[in-house]
Coordinates of C-alpha atoms in Angstrom, one line a residue:
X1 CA 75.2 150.9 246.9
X2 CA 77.9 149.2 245.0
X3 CA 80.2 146.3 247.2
X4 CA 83.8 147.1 246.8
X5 CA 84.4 143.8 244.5
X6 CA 81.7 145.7 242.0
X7 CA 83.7 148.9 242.1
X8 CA 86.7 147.2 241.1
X9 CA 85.3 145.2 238.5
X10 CA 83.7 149.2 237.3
X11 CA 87.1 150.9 237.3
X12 CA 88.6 148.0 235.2
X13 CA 86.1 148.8 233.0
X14 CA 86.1 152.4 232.6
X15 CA 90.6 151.7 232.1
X16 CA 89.3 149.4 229.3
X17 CA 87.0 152.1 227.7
X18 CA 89.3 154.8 227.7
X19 CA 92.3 152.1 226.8
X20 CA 90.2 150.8 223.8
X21 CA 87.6 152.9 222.2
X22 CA 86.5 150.8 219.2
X23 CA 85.0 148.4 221.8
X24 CA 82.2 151.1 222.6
X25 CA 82.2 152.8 218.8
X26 CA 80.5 152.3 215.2
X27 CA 82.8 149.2 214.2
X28 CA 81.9 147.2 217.6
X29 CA 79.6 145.7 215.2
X30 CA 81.3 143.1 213.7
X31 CA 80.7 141.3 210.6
X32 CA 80.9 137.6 211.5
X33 CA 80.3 135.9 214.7
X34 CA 83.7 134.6 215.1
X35 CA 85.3 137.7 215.1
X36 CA 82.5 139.0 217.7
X37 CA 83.2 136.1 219.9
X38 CA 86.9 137.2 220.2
X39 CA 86.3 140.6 220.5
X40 CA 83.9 139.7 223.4
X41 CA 86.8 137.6 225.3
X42 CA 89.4 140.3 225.2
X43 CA 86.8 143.2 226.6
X44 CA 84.3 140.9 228.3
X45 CA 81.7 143.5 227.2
X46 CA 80.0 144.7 224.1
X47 CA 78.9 148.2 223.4
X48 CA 77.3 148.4 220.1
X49 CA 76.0 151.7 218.3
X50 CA 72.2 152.5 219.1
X51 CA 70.1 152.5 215.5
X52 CA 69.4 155.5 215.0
X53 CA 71.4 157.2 217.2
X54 CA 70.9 161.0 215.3
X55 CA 67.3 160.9 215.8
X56 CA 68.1 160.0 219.9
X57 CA 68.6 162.6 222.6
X58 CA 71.5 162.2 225.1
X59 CA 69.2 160.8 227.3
X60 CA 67.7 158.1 225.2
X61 CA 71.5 157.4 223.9
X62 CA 72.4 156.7 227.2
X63 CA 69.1 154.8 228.5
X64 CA 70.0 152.6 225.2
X65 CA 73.5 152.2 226.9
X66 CA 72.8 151.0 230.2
X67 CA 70.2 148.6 228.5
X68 CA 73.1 146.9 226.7
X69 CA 75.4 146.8 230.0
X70 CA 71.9 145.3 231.7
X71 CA 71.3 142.7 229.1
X72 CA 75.0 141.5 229.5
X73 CA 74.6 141.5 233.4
X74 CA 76.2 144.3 234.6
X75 CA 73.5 146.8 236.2
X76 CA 75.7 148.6 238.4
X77 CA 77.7 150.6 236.4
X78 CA 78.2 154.1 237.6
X79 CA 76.4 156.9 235.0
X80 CA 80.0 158.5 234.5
X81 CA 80.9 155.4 232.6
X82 CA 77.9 155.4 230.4
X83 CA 78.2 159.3 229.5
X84 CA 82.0 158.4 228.7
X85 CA 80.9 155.3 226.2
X86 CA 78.2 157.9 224.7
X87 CA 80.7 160.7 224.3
X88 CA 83.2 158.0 222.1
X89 CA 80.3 156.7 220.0
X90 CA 79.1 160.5 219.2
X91 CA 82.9 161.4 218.3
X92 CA 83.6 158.5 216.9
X93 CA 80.8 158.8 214.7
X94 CA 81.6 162.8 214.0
X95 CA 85.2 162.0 213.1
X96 CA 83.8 158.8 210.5
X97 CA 81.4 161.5 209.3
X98 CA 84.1 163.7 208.5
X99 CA 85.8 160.9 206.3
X100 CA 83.1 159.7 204.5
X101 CA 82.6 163.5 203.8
X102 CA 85.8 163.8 202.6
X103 CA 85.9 160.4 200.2
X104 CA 82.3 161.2 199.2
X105 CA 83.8 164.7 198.1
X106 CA 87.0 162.9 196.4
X107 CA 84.5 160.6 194.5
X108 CA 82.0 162.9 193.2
X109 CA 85.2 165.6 192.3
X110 CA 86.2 162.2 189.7
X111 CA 82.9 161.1 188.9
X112 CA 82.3 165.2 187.6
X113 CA 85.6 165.4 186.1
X114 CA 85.5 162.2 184.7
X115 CA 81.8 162.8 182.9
X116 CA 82.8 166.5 182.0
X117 CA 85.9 165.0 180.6
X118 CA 83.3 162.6 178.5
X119 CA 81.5 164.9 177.7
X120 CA 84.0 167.2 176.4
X121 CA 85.2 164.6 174.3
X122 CA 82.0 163.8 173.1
X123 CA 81.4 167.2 172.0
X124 CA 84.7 167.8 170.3
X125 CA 84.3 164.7 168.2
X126 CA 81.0 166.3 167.6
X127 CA 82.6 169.1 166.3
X128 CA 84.9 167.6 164.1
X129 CA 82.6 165.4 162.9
X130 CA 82.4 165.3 158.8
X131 CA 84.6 168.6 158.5
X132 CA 87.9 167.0 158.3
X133 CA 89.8 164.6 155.8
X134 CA 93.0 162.8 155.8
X135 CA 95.3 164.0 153.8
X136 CA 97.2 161.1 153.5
X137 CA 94.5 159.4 152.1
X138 CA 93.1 161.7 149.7
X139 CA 96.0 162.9 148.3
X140 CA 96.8 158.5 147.6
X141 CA 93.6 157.9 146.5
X142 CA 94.1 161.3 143.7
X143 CA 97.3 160.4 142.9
X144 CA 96.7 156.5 141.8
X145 CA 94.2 158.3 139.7
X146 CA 96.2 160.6 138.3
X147 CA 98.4 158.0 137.3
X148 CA 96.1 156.2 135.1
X149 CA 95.7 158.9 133.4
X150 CA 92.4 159.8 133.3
X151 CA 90.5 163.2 132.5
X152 CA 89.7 166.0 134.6
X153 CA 85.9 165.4 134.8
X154 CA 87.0 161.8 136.5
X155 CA 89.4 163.4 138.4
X156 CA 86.8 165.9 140.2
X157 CA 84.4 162.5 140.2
X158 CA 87.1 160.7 142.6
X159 CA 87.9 163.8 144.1
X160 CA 84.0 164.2 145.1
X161 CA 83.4 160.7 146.2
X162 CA 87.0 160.6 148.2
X163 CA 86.5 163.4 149.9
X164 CA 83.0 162.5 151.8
X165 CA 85.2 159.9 153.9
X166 CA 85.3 161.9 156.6
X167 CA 87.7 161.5 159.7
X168 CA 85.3 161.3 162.6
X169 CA 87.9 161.6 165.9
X170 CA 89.9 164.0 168.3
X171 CA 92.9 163.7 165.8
X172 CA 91.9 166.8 163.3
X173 CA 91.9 168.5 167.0
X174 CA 95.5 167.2 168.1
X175 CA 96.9 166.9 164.7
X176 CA 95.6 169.7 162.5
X177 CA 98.7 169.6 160.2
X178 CA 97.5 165.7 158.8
X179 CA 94.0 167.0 158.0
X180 CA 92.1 169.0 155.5
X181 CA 89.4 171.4 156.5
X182 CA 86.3 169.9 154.1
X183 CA 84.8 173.6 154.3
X184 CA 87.5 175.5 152.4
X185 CA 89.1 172.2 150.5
X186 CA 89.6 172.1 146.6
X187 CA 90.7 170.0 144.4
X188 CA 93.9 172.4 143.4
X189 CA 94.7 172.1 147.2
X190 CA 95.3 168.1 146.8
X191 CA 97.2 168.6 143.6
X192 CA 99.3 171.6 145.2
X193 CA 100.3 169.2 147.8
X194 CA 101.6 166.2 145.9
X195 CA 103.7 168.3 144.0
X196 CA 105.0 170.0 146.7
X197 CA 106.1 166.8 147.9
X198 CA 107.7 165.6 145.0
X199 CA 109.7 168.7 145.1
X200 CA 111.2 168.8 148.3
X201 CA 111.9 165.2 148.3
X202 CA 115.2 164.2 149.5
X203 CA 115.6 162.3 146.7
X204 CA 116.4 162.9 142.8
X205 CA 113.2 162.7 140.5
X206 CA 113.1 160.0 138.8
X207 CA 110.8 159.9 135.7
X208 CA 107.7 158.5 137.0
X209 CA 108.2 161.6 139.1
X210 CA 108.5 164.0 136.3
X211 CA 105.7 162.3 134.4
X212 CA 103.3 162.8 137.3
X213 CA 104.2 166.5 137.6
X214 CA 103.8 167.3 134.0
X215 CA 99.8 165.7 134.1
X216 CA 99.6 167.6 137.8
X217 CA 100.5 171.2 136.1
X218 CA 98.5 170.2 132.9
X219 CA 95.5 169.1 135.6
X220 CA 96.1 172.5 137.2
X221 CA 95.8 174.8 134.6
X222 CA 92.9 173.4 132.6
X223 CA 90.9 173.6 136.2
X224 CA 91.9 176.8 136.7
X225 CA 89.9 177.6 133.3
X226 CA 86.9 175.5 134.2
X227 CA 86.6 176.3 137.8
X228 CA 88.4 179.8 138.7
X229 CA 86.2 180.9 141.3
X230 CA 86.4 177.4 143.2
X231 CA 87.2 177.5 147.0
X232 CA 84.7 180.4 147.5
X233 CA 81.3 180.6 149.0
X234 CA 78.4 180.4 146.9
X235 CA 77.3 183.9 147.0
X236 CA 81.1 185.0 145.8
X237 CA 80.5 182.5 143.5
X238 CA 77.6 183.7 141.7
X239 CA 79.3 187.2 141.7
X240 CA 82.0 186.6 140.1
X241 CA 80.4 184.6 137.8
X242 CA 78.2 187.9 136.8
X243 CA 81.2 189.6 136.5
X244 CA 82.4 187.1 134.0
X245 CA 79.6 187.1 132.1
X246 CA 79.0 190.5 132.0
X247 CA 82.5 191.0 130.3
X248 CA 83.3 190.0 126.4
X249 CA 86.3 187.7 126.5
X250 CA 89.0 190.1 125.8
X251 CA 88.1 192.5 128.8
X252 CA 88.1 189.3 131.2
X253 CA 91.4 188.3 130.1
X254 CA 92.9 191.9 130.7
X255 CA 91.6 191.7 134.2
X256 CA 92.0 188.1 135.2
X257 CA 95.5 188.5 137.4
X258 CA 93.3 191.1 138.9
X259 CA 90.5 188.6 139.7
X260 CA 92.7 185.5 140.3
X261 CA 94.5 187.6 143.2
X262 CA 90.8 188.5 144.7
X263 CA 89.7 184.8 144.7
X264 CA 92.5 184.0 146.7
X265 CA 92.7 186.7 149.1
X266 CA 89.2 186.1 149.6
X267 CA 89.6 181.8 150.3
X268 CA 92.3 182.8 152.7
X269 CA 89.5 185.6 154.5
X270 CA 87.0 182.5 154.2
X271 CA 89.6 180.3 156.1
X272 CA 90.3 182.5 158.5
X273 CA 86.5 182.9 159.4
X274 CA 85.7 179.0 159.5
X275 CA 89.3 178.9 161.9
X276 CA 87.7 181.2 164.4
X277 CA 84.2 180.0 164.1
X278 CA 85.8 176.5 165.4
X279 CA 87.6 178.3 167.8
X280 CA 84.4 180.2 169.3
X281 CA 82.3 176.8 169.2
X282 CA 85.2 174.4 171.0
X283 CA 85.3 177.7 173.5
X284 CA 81.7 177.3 173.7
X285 CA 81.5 173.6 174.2
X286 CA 84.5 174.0 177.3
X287 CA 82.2 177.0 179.3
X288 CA 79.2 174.4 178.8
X289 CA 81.6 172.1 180.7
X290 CA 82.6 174.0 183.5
X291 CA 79.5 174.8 184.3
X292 CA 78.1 171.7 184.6
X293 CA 80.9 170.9 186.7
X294 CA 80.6 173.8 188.9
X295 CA 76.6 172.8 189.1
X296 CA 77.7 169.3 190.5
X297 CA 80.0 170.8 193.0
X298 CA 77.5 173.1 194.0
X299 CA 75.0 170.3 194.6
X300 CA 77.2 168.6 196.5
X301 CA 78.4 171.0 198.9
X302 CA 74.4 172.0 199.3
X303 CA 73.9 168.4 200.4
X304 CA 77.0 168.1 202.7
X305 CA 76.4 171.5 204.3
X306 CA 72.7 170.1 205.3
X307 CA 73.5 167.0 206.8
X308 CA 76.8 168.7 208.4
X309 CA 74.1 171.2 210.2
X310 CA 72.2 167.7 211.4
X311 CA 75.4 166.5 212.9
X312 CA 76.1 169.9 214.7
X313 CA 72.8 170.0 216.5
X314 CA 72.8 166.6 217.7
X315 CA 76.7 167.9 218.9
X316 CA 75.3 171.1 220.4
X317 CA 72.8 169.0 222.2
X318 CA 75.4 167.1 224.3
X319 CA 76.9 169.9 225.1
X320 CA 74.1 171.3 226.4
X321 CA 73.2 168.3 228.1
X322 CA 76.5 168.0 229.6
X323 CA 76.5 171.7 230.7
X324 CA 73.3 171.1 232.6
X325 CA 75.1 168.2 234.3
X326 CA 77.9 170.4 235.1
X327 CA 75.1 172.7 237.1

């Protein structure tokens, strides 16, 4: 039997645990010993978590209860008082669970966008990789050539060797309009250009301007002789080229407009191909993406569903336990 002073001291107790849960829950278990020893002044008692408390029963939680309340000298305290402390740790613990759930779901949602995002990035400059040029630069680089007047044959030889400096970034992706396409570039493309900016200059042209334009169309036409089937794949190429040769010179010149306007609309077809063949690949490269994020998510909510099943037996277990109490 408890003495009346005991009772008193019980029900102050059972005030304090229902006025101040955290001194029965998880974070009772302080981090220094200072903080401990003024914890332990303001309750007078210190409840902390059982190890292992998941693996425990109701019963052993609260055997593990009482042994702390025994250890710090209070053996009489009623079983109601106990069951209450065991109740806050298990939903205490339930409601931490739900948060870490929560921020564990937050983090991995970042850490998989964040590494598709990578990835993605990764695979774009993949992409782009060695199929893009600056035209800024090419076109300088053919222009101070050009003004030194050299031949055609060194012309294509700068060409050749300036165009292998591939721009190996995202920009060709978010910038299209400051890039060449290396698959369907020419030469006649880079000479096009500069003139075309000479022409719609703001300015007048002065005579360096002129000058340059004059060995431009003079560059133009003689390549147009050498190289008229340029811009096309090899296989076009090596027909028209039959066709050519096939023909005496007379019968190709009647029918060269004729072939001139084929070459072109065919480069155009040939862009338009390489265009959506990007297109398709970049799509491909974005599904590969999503799925590897929906993989992660997947993985993750596998995970959390199994460990939220753990915490609901050891919850429908109390219940149970509390039911039979009830009886």
């Amino acid at each position: 039997m408890l003495n009346t002073e005991n009772i008193s001291d019980i029900n102050k107790k059972k005030e304090h645990v229902h006025g101040n849960q955290e001194d029965h829950v998880v974070d009772a278990e302080f981090e220094n010993v200072d903080e401990a020893d003024d914890k332990e002044k303001d309750s007078g008692i210190k409840i902390k978590r059982p190890k292992d408390w998941r693996s425990k029963s109701y019963k052993e939680l609260k055997e593990e209860v009482r042994k702390q309340f025994v250890e710090q000298g209070h053996d009489d305290v009623p079983d109601d008082i106990v069951e209450q402390i065991v109740d806050d740790i298990t939903k205490d613990v339930a409601k931490r669970k739900i948060r870490q759930n929560v921020f564990s779901f937050v983090r991995l949602t970042l850490v998989a966008s964040i590494s598709v995002l990578t990835l993605s990035v990764f695979m774009l400059i993949f992409q782009t990789s060695d199929k893009f040029i600056s035209k800024e630069e090419l076109q300088i680089d053919i222009t101070n050539a050009i003004n030194k007047d050299i031949k055609l044959d060194d012309l294509k030889m700068v060409y050749r060797k300036q165009s292998s400096v591939y721009s190996n970034s995202l920009w060709p992706i978010v910038k299209p309009h400051l890039f060449y396409e290396k698959s369907s570039l020419t030469l006649i493309t880079v000479l096009e250009d500069i003139k075309s900016k000479h022409l719609i200059k703001n300015s007048e042209l002065v005579e360096s301007d002129n000058k340059e334009l004059k060995i431009i169309d003079a560059m133009t036409s003689e390549y147009n002789k050498i190289n008229p089937f340029d811009g096309l794949d090899e296989q076009d190429i090596r027909d028209f080229k039959n066709i050519s040769s096939s023909l005496s010179v007379e019968a190709y010149e009647k029918i060269n407009d004729e072939i001139f306007s084929l070459t072109s609309s065919l480069k155009v077809k040939n862009n338009l191909i390489n265009q959506y063949l990007n297109s398709s690949n970049l799509s491909l490269y974005i599904s590969l993406s999503a799925f590897i994020f929906s993989v992660l998510v997947t993985l993750w909510q596998l995970l959390s569903s199994r460990r939220s099943s753990q915490k609901q037996l050891v919850a429908e277990a109390i219940k149970e336990h509390e039911k039979s109490i009830q009886k």
